[in-house]
PDB file of C-alpha atoms and ligand atoms in Angstrom:
ATOM      1  CA  MET E   1     106.394-209.472 -17.584  1.00 37.00           C
ATOM      2  CA  ALA E   2     108.940-206.691 -17.965  1.00 39.00           C
ATOM      3  CA  ARG E   3     107.609-203.400 -16.672  1.00 45.00           C
ATOM      4  CA  GLU E   4     108.325-199.857 -17.753  1.00 51.00           C
ATOM      5  CA  GLY E   5     111.060-197.974 -15.933  1.00 53.00           C
ATOM      6  CA  GLY E   6     113.076-200.804 -14.435  1.00 59.00           C
ATOM      7  CA  ASN E   7     112.448-204.205 -12.927  1.00 67.00           C
ATOM      8  CA  GLU E   8     109.452-205.346 -10.860  1.00 70.00           C
ATOM      9  CA  ARG E   9     111.211-204.465  -7.622  1.00 82.00           C
ATOM     10  CA  MET E  10     112.221-200.944  -8.585  1.00 95.00           C
ATOM     11  CA  LYS E  11     110.564-198.559  -6.146  1.00 97.00           C
ATOM     12  CA  GLY E  12     110.234-194.802  -6.129  1.00 98.00           C
ATOM     13  CA  ILE E  13     108.505-191.745  -4.695  1.00 98.00           C
ATOM     14  CA  LEU E  14     105.926-189.596  -6.504  1.00 98.00           C
ATOM     15  CA  THR E  15     105.398-186.095  -5.141  1.00 98.00           C
ATOM     16  CA  ASP E  16     102.323-184.208  -6.316  1.00 98.00           C
ATOM     17  CA  VAL E  17     103.034-180.528  -5.727  1.00 98.00           C
ATOM     18  CA  THR E  18      99.330-179.612  -5.964  1.00 98.00           C
ATOM     19  CA  ARG E  19      98.669-181.671  -2.805  1.00 98.00           C
ATOM     20  CA  CYS E  20     101.572-180.406  -0.686  1.00 98.00           C
ATOM     21  CA  ILE E  21     100.452-178.075   2.128  1.00 98.00           C
ATOM     22  CA  GLY E  22     103.990-177.259   3.275  1.00 96.00           C
ATOM     23  CA  CYS E  23     103.557-178.799   6.744  1.00 96.00           C
ATOM     24  CA  ARG E  24     107.132-180.249   6.733  1.00 96.00           C
ATOM     25  CA  ARG E  25     106.045-183.484   8.393  1.00 97.00           C
ATOM     26  CA  CYS E  26     108.082-185.339   5.767  1.00 97.00           C
ATOM     27  CA  VAL E  27     111.178-183.426   6.904  1.00 96.00           C
ATOM     28  CA  GLU E  28     110.459-184.090  10.582  1.00 95.00           C
ATOM     29  CA  ALA E  29     109.936-187.815   9.923  1.00 96.00           C
ATOM     30  CA  CYS E  30     113.223-188.001   8.026  1.00 97.00           C
ATOM     31  CA  ILE E  31     115.043-186.206  10.860  1.00 95.00           C
ATOM     32  CA  ALA E  32     113.577-188.652  13.396  1.00 95.00           C
ATOM     33  CA  VAL E  33     114.228-191.897  11.506  1.00 96.00           C
ATOM     34  CA  ASN E  34     117.768-190.872  10.559  1.00 96.00           C
ATOM     35  CA  LYS E  35     118.551-189.288  13.959  1.00 94.00           C
ATOM     36  CA  LEU E  36     119.585-185.998  12.337  1.00 93.00           C
ATOM     37  CA  PRO E  37     120.351-182.828  14.344  1.00 86.00           C
ATOM     38  CA  ARG E  38     117.273-180.739  15.161  1.00 79.00           C
ATOM     39  CA  ILE E  39     118.500-177.324  14.047  1.00 73.00           C
ATOM     40  CA  TYR E  40     115.605-175.040  13.106  1.00 63.00           C
ATOM     41  CA  THR E  41     116.487-173.324   9.845  1.00 65.00           C
ATOM     42  CA  GLY E  42     113.211-171.546   9.153  1.00 66.00           C
ATOM     43  CA  ARG E  43     109.832-172.816   8.007  1.00 69.00           C
ATOM     44  CA  PHE E  44     110.821-173.206   4.387  1.00 71.00           C
ATOM     45  CA  ALA E  45     114.216-173.935   2.951  1.00 68.00           C
ATOM     46  CA  LYS E  46     116.293-171.169   1.416  1.00 71.00           C
ATOM     47  CA  GLY E  47     117.688-172.564  -1.816  1.00 74.00           C
ATOM     48  CA  ASP E  48     117.237-176.315  -1.738  1.00 82.00           C
ATOM     49  CA  GLY E  49     117.639-176.563   2.059  1.00 88.00           C
ATOM     50  CA  LEU E  50     119.720-179.743   1.922  1.00 92.00           C
ATOM     51  CA  SER E  51     122.801-180.097   4.105  1.00 90.00           C
ATOM     52  CA  GLY E  52     124.883-182.645   5.983  1.00 90.00           C
ATOM     53  CA  GLY E  53     122.023-182.727   8.496  1.00 90.00           C
ATOM     54  CA  ARG E  54     119.015-182.460   6.119  1.00 93.00           C
ATOM     55  CA  LEU E  55     118.311-185.256   3.637  1.00 96.00           C
ATOM     56  CA  THR E  56     115.041-183.709   2.502  1.00 97.00           C
ATOM     57  CA  ALA E  57     113.663-180.173   2.741  1.00 95.00           C
ATOM     58  CA  VAL E  58     110.526-178.277   1.743  1.00 96.00           C
ATOM     59  CA  ALA E  59     110.993-175.146  -0.363  1.00 94.00           C
ATOM     60  CA  GLU E  60     108.620-172.528  -1.749  1.00 95.00           C
ATOM     61  CA  VAL E  61     108.165-172.537  -5.527  1.00 95.00           C
ATOM     62  CA  GLY E  62     108.861-168.854  -6.226  1.00 92.00           C
ATOM     63  CA  GLN E  63     105.791-166.661  -5.615  1.00 94.00           C
ATOM     64  CA  THR E  64     103.303-169.346  -6.699  1.00 97.00           C
ATOM     65  CA  GLY E  65     102.120-170.264  -3.201  1.00 96.00           C
ATOM     66  CA  ARG E  66     103.176-173.867  -3.852  1.00 97.00           C
ATOM     67  CA  THR E  67     105.698-175.837  -1.823  1.00 97.00           C
ATOM     68  CA  VAL E  68     107.767-178.835  -2.861  1.00 97.00           C
ATOM     69  CA  ARG E  69     109.981-181.301  -1.032  1.00 97.00           C
ATOM     70  CA  HIS E  70     113.509-181.773  -2.287  1.00 95.00           C
ATOM     71  CA  GLN E  71     115.611-184.950  -2.062  1.00 97.00           C
ATOM     72  CA  CYS E  72     117.958-187.214  -4.019  1.00 98.00           C
ATOM     73  CA  LEU E  73     116.277-188.373  -7.227  1.00 98.00           C
ATOM     74  CA  HIS E  74     117.669-191.927  -7.027  1.00 98.00           C
ATOM     75  CA  CYS E  75     118.528-191.792 -10.734  1.00 97.00           C
ATOM     76  CA  LEU E  76     118.204-194.923 -12.877  1.00 96.00           C
ATOM     77  CA  GLU E  77     121.816-194.484 -14.077  1.00 95.00           C
ATOM     78  CA  PRO E  78     123.348-192.279 -11.380  1.00 96.00           C
ATOM     79  CA  SER E  79     126.335-190.067 -12.195  1.00 95.00           C
ATOM     80  CA  CYS E  80     127.351-190.168  -8.524  1.00 97.00           C
ATOM     81  CA  VAL E  81     127.726-193.960  -8.702  1.00 96.00           C
ATOM     82  CA  ALA E  82     129.708-193.756 -11.949  1.00 94.00           C
ATOM     83  CA  ALA E  83     132.038-191.124 -10.471  1.00 94.00           C
ATOM     84  CA  CYS E  84     132.765-192.967  -7.214  1.00 95.00           C
ATOM     85  CA  LEU E  85     136.221-194.532  -7.478  1.00 91.00           C
ATOM     86  CA  VAL E  86     135.755-197.017  -4.651  1.00 95.00           C
ATOM     87  CA  GLY E  87     132.136-198.157  -5.035  1.00 95.00           C
ATOM     88  CA  ALA E  88     130.866-196.354  -1.918  1.00 97.00           C
ATOM     89  CA  LEU E  89     127.708-195.371  -3.812  1.00 97.00           C
ATOM     90  CA  LYS E  90     125.591-198.139  -5.295  1.00 96.00           C
ATOM     91  CA  LYS E  91     122.370-198.410  -7.290  1.00 97.00           C
ATOM     92  CA  THR E  92     120.366-201.235  -5.695  1.00 96.00           C
ATOM     93  CA  PRO E  93     117.822-203.396  -7.556  1.00 95.00           C
ATOM     94  CA  ASP E  94     114.914-201.879  -5.614  1.00 94.00           C
ATOM     95  CA  GLY E  95     115.803-198.397  -6.830  1.00 96.00           C
ATOM     96  CA  ALA E  96     117.619-196.769  -3.903  1.00 97.00           C
ATOM     97  CA  VAL E  97     121.072-195.270  -4.454  1.00 98.00           C
ATOM     98  CA  THR E  98     122.847-196.185  -1.221  1.00 97.00           C
ATOM     99  CA  TYR E  99     126.055-194.970   0.402  1.00 98.00           C
ATOM    100  CA  ASP E 100     128.643-196.925   2.399  1.00 97.00           C
ATOM    101  CA  ALA E 101     130.672-194.580   4.624  1.00 96.00           C
ATOM    102  CA  ALA E 102     133.191-197.380   5.356  1.00 97.00           C
ATOM    103  CA  LYS E 103     134.270-197.412   1.686  1.00 97.00           C
ATOM    104  CA  CYS E 104     134.196-193.626   1.096  1.00 97.00           C
ATOM    105  CA  ILE E 105     137.616-191.930   0.759  1.00 95.00           C
ATOM    106  CA  GLY E 106     136.167-188.396   0.881  1.00 95.00           C
ATOM    107  CA  CYS E 107     137.163-187.394  -2.670  1.00 95.00           C
ATOM    108  CA  ARG E 108     133.710-185.774  -3.166  1.00 95.00           C
ATOM    109  CA  TYR E 109     133.660-186.600  -6.910  1.00 95.00           C
ATOM    110  CA  CYS E 110     130.011-187.625  -6.422  1.00 96.00           C
ATOM    111  CA  MET E 111     129.193-184.027  -5.429  1.00 96.00           C
ATOM    112  CA  LEU E 112     130.728-182.751  -8.664  1.00 95.00           C
ATOM    113  CA  ALA E 113     129.095-185.452 -10.783  1.00 95.00           C
ATOM    114  CA  CYS E 114     125.482-185.143  -9.631  1.00 96.00           C
ATOM    115  CA  PRO E 115     123.529-183.077 -12.198  1.00 93.00           C
ATOM    116  CA  PHE E 116     121.059-182.073  -9.446  1.00 94.00           C
ATOM    117  CA  ALA E 117     123.753-180.961  -6.943  1.00 94.00           C
ATOM    118  CA  ILE E 118     122.292-183.225  -4.237  1.00 96.00           C
ATOM    119  CA  PRO E 119     125.109-184.853  -2.193  1.00 97.00           C
ATOM    120  CA  ARG E 120     126.401-182.818   0.759  1.00 95.00           C
ATOM    121  CA  TYR E 121     129.471-183.225   2.941  1.00 94.00           C
ATOM    122  CA  GLU E 122     129.726-183.126   6.717  1.00 93.00           C
ATOM    123  CA  TRP E 123     132.358-180.389   6.688  1.00 90.00           C
ATOM    124  CA  ALA E 124     132.208-179.824  10.452  1.00 87.00           C
ATOM    125  CA  GLU E 125     132.670-183.475  11.430  1.00 90.00           C
ATOM    126  CA  ARG E 126     135.958-185.155  12.340  1.00 90.00           C
ATOM    127  CA  ALA E 127     135.103-188.154  10.157  1.00 91.00           C
ATOM    128  CA  PRO E 128     132.921-186.501   7.516  1.00 94.00           C
ATOM    129  CA  ARG E 129     130.481-188.479   5.380  1.00 96.00           C
ATOM    130  CA  ILE E 130     128.597-187.751   2.188  1.00 97.00           C
ATOM    131  CA  ARG E 131     124.934-187.228   3.057  1.00 97.00           C
ATOM    132  CA  LYS E 132     121.870-187.534   0.844  1.00 97.00           C
ATOM    133  CA  CYS E 133     118.439-189.172   0.961  1.00 98.00           C
ATOM    134  CA  ARG E 134     118.940-192.934   1.342  1.00 97.00           C
ATOM    135  CA  MET E 135     115.461-194.458   0.608  1.00 97.00           C
ATOM    136  CA  ASP E 136     116.760-197.814   1.822  1.00 95.00           C
ATOM    137  CA  GLN E 137     115.321-200.232   4.404  1.00 94.00           C
ATOM    138  CA  ALA E 138     116.901-198.288   7.288  1.00 95.00           C
ATOM    139  CA  CYS E 139     114.529-195.346   6.844  1.00 96.00           C
ATOM    140  CA  ARG E 140     111.365-197.293   6.090  1.00 93.00           C
ATOM    141  CA  GLY E 141     108.492-197.651   8.529  1.00 88.00           C
ATOM    142  CA  GLU E 142     106.189-200.552   9.374  1.00 88.00           C
ATOM    143  CA  SER E 143     104.331-200.314   6.065  1.00 92.00           C
ATOM    144  CA  GLY E 144     107.597-200.774   4.177  1.00 93.00           C
ATOM    145  CA  ALA E 145     107.463-197.181   2.859  1.00 97.00           C
ATOM    146  CA  PRO E 146     110.004-194.479   3.808  1.00 98.00           C
ATOM    147  CA  ALA E 147     109.033-192.579   6.964  1.00 97.00           C
ATOM    148  CA  CYS E 148     108.753-189.319   5.012  1.00 98.00           C
ATOM    149  CA  THR E 149     105.962-190.709   2.814  1.00 98.00           C
ATOM    150  CA  GLU E 150     104.148-192.538   5.622  1.00 97.00           C
ATOM    151  CA  VAL E 151     103.424-189.326   7.537  1.00 97.00           C
ATOM    152  CA  CYS E 152     102.259-187.040   4.719  1.00 98.00           C
ATOM    153  CA  PRO E 153      98.708-186.003   5.740  1.00 98.00           C
ATOM    154  CA  THR E 154      97.571-185.268   2.170  1.00 98.00           C
ATOM    155  CA  HIS E 155      99.408-188.149   0.425  1.00 98.00           C
ATOM    156  CA  ALA E 156     101.262-185.511  -1.571  1.00 98.00           C
ATOM    157  CA  THR E 157     104.316-187.746  -1.499  1.00 98.00           C
ATOM    158  CA  ILE E 158     103.735-191.468  -1.993  1.00 98.00           C
ATOM    159  CA  PHE E 159     105.915-194.570  -2.298  1.00 98.00           C
ATOM    160  CA  GLY E 160     105.449-197.516  -4.653  1.00 97.00           C
ATOM    161  CA  ASN E 161     106.670-199.321  -7.738  1.00 96.00           C
ATOM    162  CA  ARG E 162     108.130-196.831 -10.188  1.00 97.00           C
ATOM    163  CA  ALA E 163     105.971-198.162 -13.026  1.00 96.00           C
ATOM    164  CA  ASP E 164     102.785-197.794 -10.945  1.00 97.00           C
ATOM    165  CA  LEU E 165     103.798-194.281  -9.877  1.00 97.00           C
ATOM    166  CA  LEU E 166     104.356-193.295 -13.513  1.00 97.00           C
ATOM    167  CA  ALA E 167     100.917-194.666 -14.444  1.00 97.00           C
ATOM    168  CA  GLU E 168      99.323-192.736 -11.557  1.00 98.00           C
ATOM    169  CA  ALA E 169     101.170-189.552 -12.560  1.00 98.00           C
ATOM    170  CA  ARG E 170      99.890-189.859 -16.141  1.00 98.00           C
ATOM    171  CA  ARG E 171      96.361-190.545 -14.923  1.00 98.00           C
ATOM    172  CA  ARG E 172      96.362-187.353 -12.850  1.00 98.00           C
ATOM    173  CA  ILE E 173      97.848-185.244 -15.654  1.00 98.00           C
ATOM    174  CA  GLU E 174      95.250-186.543 -18.111  1.00 97.00           C
ATOM    175  CA  SER E 175      92.414-185.905 -15.631  1.00 96.00           C
ATOM    176  CA  GLY E 176      92.299-182.269 -16.744  1.00 88.00           C
ATOM    177  CA  ALA E 177      92.954-180.976 -13.211  1.00 92.00           C
ATOM    178  CA  GLY E 178      95.381-178.294 -14.371  1.00 95.00           C
ATOM    179  CA  TYR E 179      98.693-180.183 -14.196  1.00 98.00           C
ATOM    180  CA  LEU E 180     101.531-179.198 -16.490  1.00 96.00           C
ATOM    181  CA  PRO E 181     102.135-181.940 -19.098  1.00 95.00           C
ATOM    182  CA  ARG E 182     105.413-183.101 -17.580  1.00 95.00           C
ATOM    183  CA  ILE E 183     106.600-185.755 -15.135  1.00 97.00           C
ATOM    184  CA  TRP E 184     109.847-184.449 -13.657  1.00 96.00           C
ATOM    185  CA  GLY E 185     112.227-187.399 -13.328  1.00 96.00           C
ATOM    186  CA  GLU E 186     110.563-189.585 -15.950  1.00 96.00           C
ATOM    187  CA  ARG E 187     113.284-189.133 -18.557  1.00 93.00           C
ATOM    188  CA  ASP E 188     115.576-186.287 -17.461  1.00 90.00           C
ATOM    189  CA  PHE E 189     119.219-187.414 -17.384  1.00 91.00           C
ATOM    190  CA  GLY E 190     118.078-190.977 -18.122  1.00 92.00           C
ATOM    191  CA  GLY E 191     115.196-191.032 -15.633  1.00 95.00           C
ATOM    192  CA  ALA E 192     114.894-191.343 -11.864  1.00 97.00           C
ATOM    193  CA  CYS E 193     112.971-193.198  -9.176  1.00 98.00           C
ATOM    194  CA  VAL E 194     111.791-189.951  -7.575  1.00 98.00           C
ATOM    195  CA  LEU E 195     109.131-188.278  -9.699  1.00 98.00           C
ATOM    196  CA  TYR E 196     107.184-185.014  -9.510  1.00 98.00           C
ATOM    197  CA  ILE E 197     103.987-183.647 -11.032  1.00 98.00           C
ATOM    198  CA  SER E 198     102.827-180.074 -10.599  1.00 98.00           C
ATOM    199  CA  ASP E 199     100.626-177.254 -11.877  1.00 98.00           C
ATOM    200  CA  VAL E 200     103.572-174.820 -11.673  1.00 97.00           C
ATOM    201  CA  ASP E 201     107.088-175.171 -13.045  1.00 96.00           C
ATOM    202  CA  VAL E 202     109.301-176.745 -10.359  1.00 96.00           C
ATOM    203  CA  SER E 203     112.416-177.105 -12.563  1.00 95.00           C
ATOM    204  CA  ALA E 204     114.403-174.277 -10.974  1.00 93.00           C
ATOM    205  CA  VAL E 205     113.755-175.195  -7.344  1.00 93.00           C
ATOM    206  CA  LEU E 206     114.501-178.905  -7.938  1.00 94.00           C
ATOM    207  CA  GLY E 207     117.605-178.293 -10.054  1.00 92.00           C
ATOM    208  CA  PHE E 208     116.171-179.598 -13.339  1.00 91.00           C
ATOM    209  CA  PRO E 209     117.317-177.761 -16.457  1.00 84.00           C
ATOM    210  CA  ALA E 210     114.821-175.166 -17.698  1.00 77.00           C
ATOM    211  CA  ALA E 211     113.031-175.796 -21.001  1.00 71.00           C
ATOM    212  CA  GLY E 212     115.513-175.499 -23.879  1.00 74.00           C
ATOM    213  CA  GLU E 213     118.549-175.046 -21.604  1.00 75.00           C
ATOM    214  CA  LEU E 214     120.149-178.389 -22.520  1.00 71.00           C
ATOM    215  CA  ALA E 215     119.735-177.620 -26.231  1.00 71.00           C
ATOM    216  CA  ARG E 216     121.284-174.148 -25.732  1.00 74.00           C
ATOM    217  CA  ARG E 217     124.280-175.795 -24.076  1.00 74.00           C
ATOM    218  CA  GLY E 218     124.580-178.312 -26.938  1.00 72.00           C
ATOM    219  CA  VAL E 219     123.672-181.346 -24.781  1.00 70.00           C
ATOM    220  CA  ALA E 220     120.014-181.825 -25.756  1.00 70.00           C
ATOM    221  CA  THR E 221     120.514-185.581 -25.540  1.00 71.00           C
ATOM    222  CA  LEU E 222     120.677-185.333 -21.712  1.00 70.00           C
ATOM    223  CA  ALA E 223     116.939-184.623 -21.702  1.00 70.00           C
ATOM    224  CA  GLU E 224     116.540-188.388 -22.072  1.00 69.00           C
ATOM    225  CA  LYS E 225     119.987-189.945 -21.611  1.00 69.00           C
ATOM    226  CA  SER E 226     122.081-190.298 -18.497  1.00 70.00           C
ATOM    227  CA  ILE E 227     125.514-188.734 -18.219  1.00 69.00           C
ATOM    228  CA  PRO E 228     127.167-192.160 -17.568  1.00 73.00           C
ATOM    229  CA  SER E 229     125.570-193.516 -20.774  1.00 69.00           C
ATOM    230  CA  LEU E 230     127.381-190.798 -22.768  1.00 65.00           C
ATOM    231  CA  ASN E 231     130.815-191.353 -21.230  1.00 66.00           C
ATOM    232  CA  ARG E 232     130.442-195.042 -20.372  1.00 62.00           C
ATOM    233  CA  GLY E 233     133.839-195.902 -21.861  1.00 60.00           C
ATOM    234  CA  TRP E 234     135.536-193.424 -19.554  1.00 61.00           C
ATOM    235  CA  THR E 235     133.615-194.385 -16.444  1.00 61.00           C
ATOM    236  CA  LEU E 236     134.337-198.076 -17.017  1.00 56.00           C
ATOM    237  CA  VAL E 237     138.076-197.432 -17.104  1.00 61.00           C
ATOM    238  CA  THR E 238     138.051-195.007 -14.155  1.00 62.00           C
ATOM    239  CA  PRO E 239     139.056-197.687 -11.602  1.00 62.00           C
ATOM    240  CA  ILE E 240     141.846-198.834 -13.989  1.00 65.00           C
ATOM    241  CA  GLN E 241     143.072-195.240 -14.335  1.00 65.00           C
ATOM    242  CA  PHE E 242     142.971-194.855 -10.565  1.00 65.00           C
ATOM    243  CA  ALA E 243     144.929-198.101 -10.061  1.00 68.00           C
ATOM    244  CA  THR E 244     147.460-197.085 -12.757  1.00 73.00           C
ATOM    245  CA  VAL E 245     148.130-193.632 -11.284  1.00 69.00           C
ATOM    246  CA  PHE E 246     148.260-195.017  -7.727  1.00 69.00           C
ATOM    247  CA  GLY E 247     150.538-197.896  -8.827  1.00 74.00           C
ATOM    248  CA  SER E 248     152.878-195.508 -10.702  1.00 76.00           C
ATOM    249  CA  LEU E 249     153.172-193.160  -7.720  1.00 79.00           C
ATOM    250  CA  LEU E 250     153.818-196.107  -5.397  1.00 77.00           C
ATOM    251  CA  GLY E 251     156.468-197.461  -7.811  1.00 79.00           C
ATOM    252  CA  LEU E 252     158.189-194.057  -7.994  1.00 80.00           C
ATOM    253  CA  TRP E 253     158.169-193.750  -4.215  1.00 81.00           C
ATOM    254  CA  LEU E 254     159.684-197.275  -3.834  1.00 80.00           C
ATOM    255  CA  LEU E 255     162.381-196.526  -6.423  1.00 83.00           C
ATOM    256  CA  ARG E 256     163.338-193.244  -4.743  1.00 84.00           C
ATOM    257  CA  ARG E 257     163.359-194.952  -1.335  1.00 80.00           C
ATOM    258  CA  ARG E 258     165.588-197.737  -2.672  1.00 82.00           C
ATOM    259  CA  SER E 259     168.015-195.215  -4.201  1.00 82.00           C
ATOM    260  CA  ARG E 260     168.156-193.254  -0.939  1.00 80.00           C
ATOM    261  CA  LEU E 261     168.788-196.423   1.126  1.00 82.00           C
ATOM    262  CA  MET E 262     171.501-197.573  -1.299  1.00 81.00           C
ATOM    263  CA  ALA E 263     173.170-194.129  -1.168  1.00 81.00           C
ATOM    264  CA  GLU E 264     173.075-194.159   2.638  1.00 78.00           C
ATOM    265  CA  GLY E 265     174.407-197.744   2.693  1.00 75.00           C
ATOM    266  CA  GLY E 266     177.276-196.766   0.333  1.00 69.00           C
ATOM    267  CA  ALA E 267     178.196-193.751   2.445  1.00 67.00           C
ATOM    268  CA  GLU E 268     178.253-195.899   5.604  1.00 64.00           C
ATOM    269  CA  ALA E 269     180.448-198.517   3.897  1.00 62.00           C
ATOM    270  CA  GLU E 270     182.894-195.809   2.788  1.00 59.00           C
ATOM    271  CA  THR E 271     182.978-194.360   6.329  1.00 58.00           C
ATOM    272  CA  GLY E 272     183.651-197.875   7.696  1.00 55.00           C
ATOM    273  CA  GLU E 273     186.574-198.439   5.261  1.00 51.00           C
ATOM    274  CA  ASP E 274     188.132-195.097   6.270  1.00 50.00           C
ATOM    275  CA  GLN E 275     188.246-196.149   9.974  1.00 46.00           C
TER     276      GLN E 275
HETATM  277  S1  SF4 G 301     104.315-183.976   4.616  1.00 57.12           S
HETATM  278 FE1  SF4 G 301     103.281-183.898   2.624  1.00 57.12          FE
HETATM  279  S2  SF4 G 301     102.064-182.026   2.678  1.00 57.12           S
HETATM  280 FE2  SF4 G 301     103.538-181.880   4.367  1.00 57.12          FE
HETATM  281  S3  SF4 G 301     105.302-180.753   3.465  1.00 57.12           S
HETATM  282 FE3  SF4 G 301     105.732-182.956   3.201  1.00 57.12          FE
HETATM  283  S4  SF4 G 301     104.958-183.447   1.152  1.00 57.12           S
HETATM  284 FE4  SF4 G 301     104.031-181.462   1.749  1.00 57.12          FE
HETATM  285  S1  SF4 G 302     120.252-187.159  -7.826  1.00 57.12           S
HETATM  286 FE1  SF4 G 302     122.500-187.024  -7.750  1.00 57.12          FE
HETATM  287  S2  SF4 G 302     123.050-188.004  -5.807  1.00 57.12           S
HETATM  288 FE2  SF4 G 302     120.944-188.675  -6.294  1.00 57.12          FE
HETATM  289  S3  SF4 G 302     121.215-190.604  -7.463  1.00 57.12           S
HETATM  290 FE3  SF4 G 302     121.092-188.926  -8.975  1.00 57.12          FE
HETATM  291  S4  SF4 G 302     123.272-188.411  -9.361  1.00 57.12           S
HETATM  292 FE4  SF4 G 302     123.221-189.578  -7.418  1.00 57.12          FE
HETATM  293  S1  SF4 G 303     113.481-191.669   1.815  1.00 57.12           S
HETATM  294 FE1  SF4 G 303     114.415-191.864   3.855  1.00 57.12          FE
HETATM  295  S2  SF4 G 303     116.285-190.602   3.779  1.00 57.12           S
HETATM  296 FE2  SF4 G 303     114.987-190.023   2.021  1.00 57.12          FE
HETATM  297  S3  SF4 G 303     113.806-188.271   2.737  1.00 57.12           S
HETATM  298 FE3  SF4 G 303     112.543-190.107   3.128  1.00 57.12          FE
HETATM  299  S4  SF4 G 303     113.044-190.739   5.225  1.00 57.12           S
HETATM  300 FE4  SF4 G 303     114.620-189.278   4.568  1.00 57.12          FE
END
């Protein structure tokens, strides 16, 4: 039976802000499993707290007393994947948007394309990579869930099938426990595998557009549609455009080289005849 929000295998993470106690164990677990540098940057993240060495961070939600973890949303139709010229970013059937450093050419188009400003670059490294939450097998623990969700002492952040997580999110919202009537990530920019529910507005800290902002900017359709779905024609021909421009430049370079070699050959022949 087809299930809501992707195929049977599509996984995701639901974070319930009302249950987060700001302990940062999710961040520590991510650092450990991904062997990230242990640089202490303060208890809570300033801004979103993400960097080349932090794939998830915990930030305060304004003055509300709430805290929320921040990470890649693993969008259903990711702009970063559509923008990548060489296929270094990929949406996998189980939901994770993965990155292959061996294919990456460092153009950083994915950083420009992401509507949530998630991908970061290892500016200080000799061979810099794009860094963002991976949610793939490499960071999952014995239970099959990502290390960051396994360690959460209050189950504020849980892993599972996206459809089941959506059902659980709705159940909690309808329980009358004071949640706002919104599941962040359910539909925004076409929907995502990482979802949030909360009793305070987490839009600003997570990089979601504020209520009415998309309409004010004349792109209200992005409240439910992905960016790639709106410019699919362009993104489909991006590799062709890339190959055309690259091929033209290569052709020009070969022509100029041939002309230069012929000119040099002619000059040498003339010199030889003079002798
Ligand atoms: S481990 Fe759980 S409770 Fe602790 S900061 Fe992370 S999400 Fe919040
Ligand atoms: S949040 Fe950004 S980086 Fe993550 S999948 Fe979506 S577009 Fe890509
Ligand atoms: S899913 Fe993996 S990479 Fe992402 S925050 Fe959790 S442990 Fe880190």
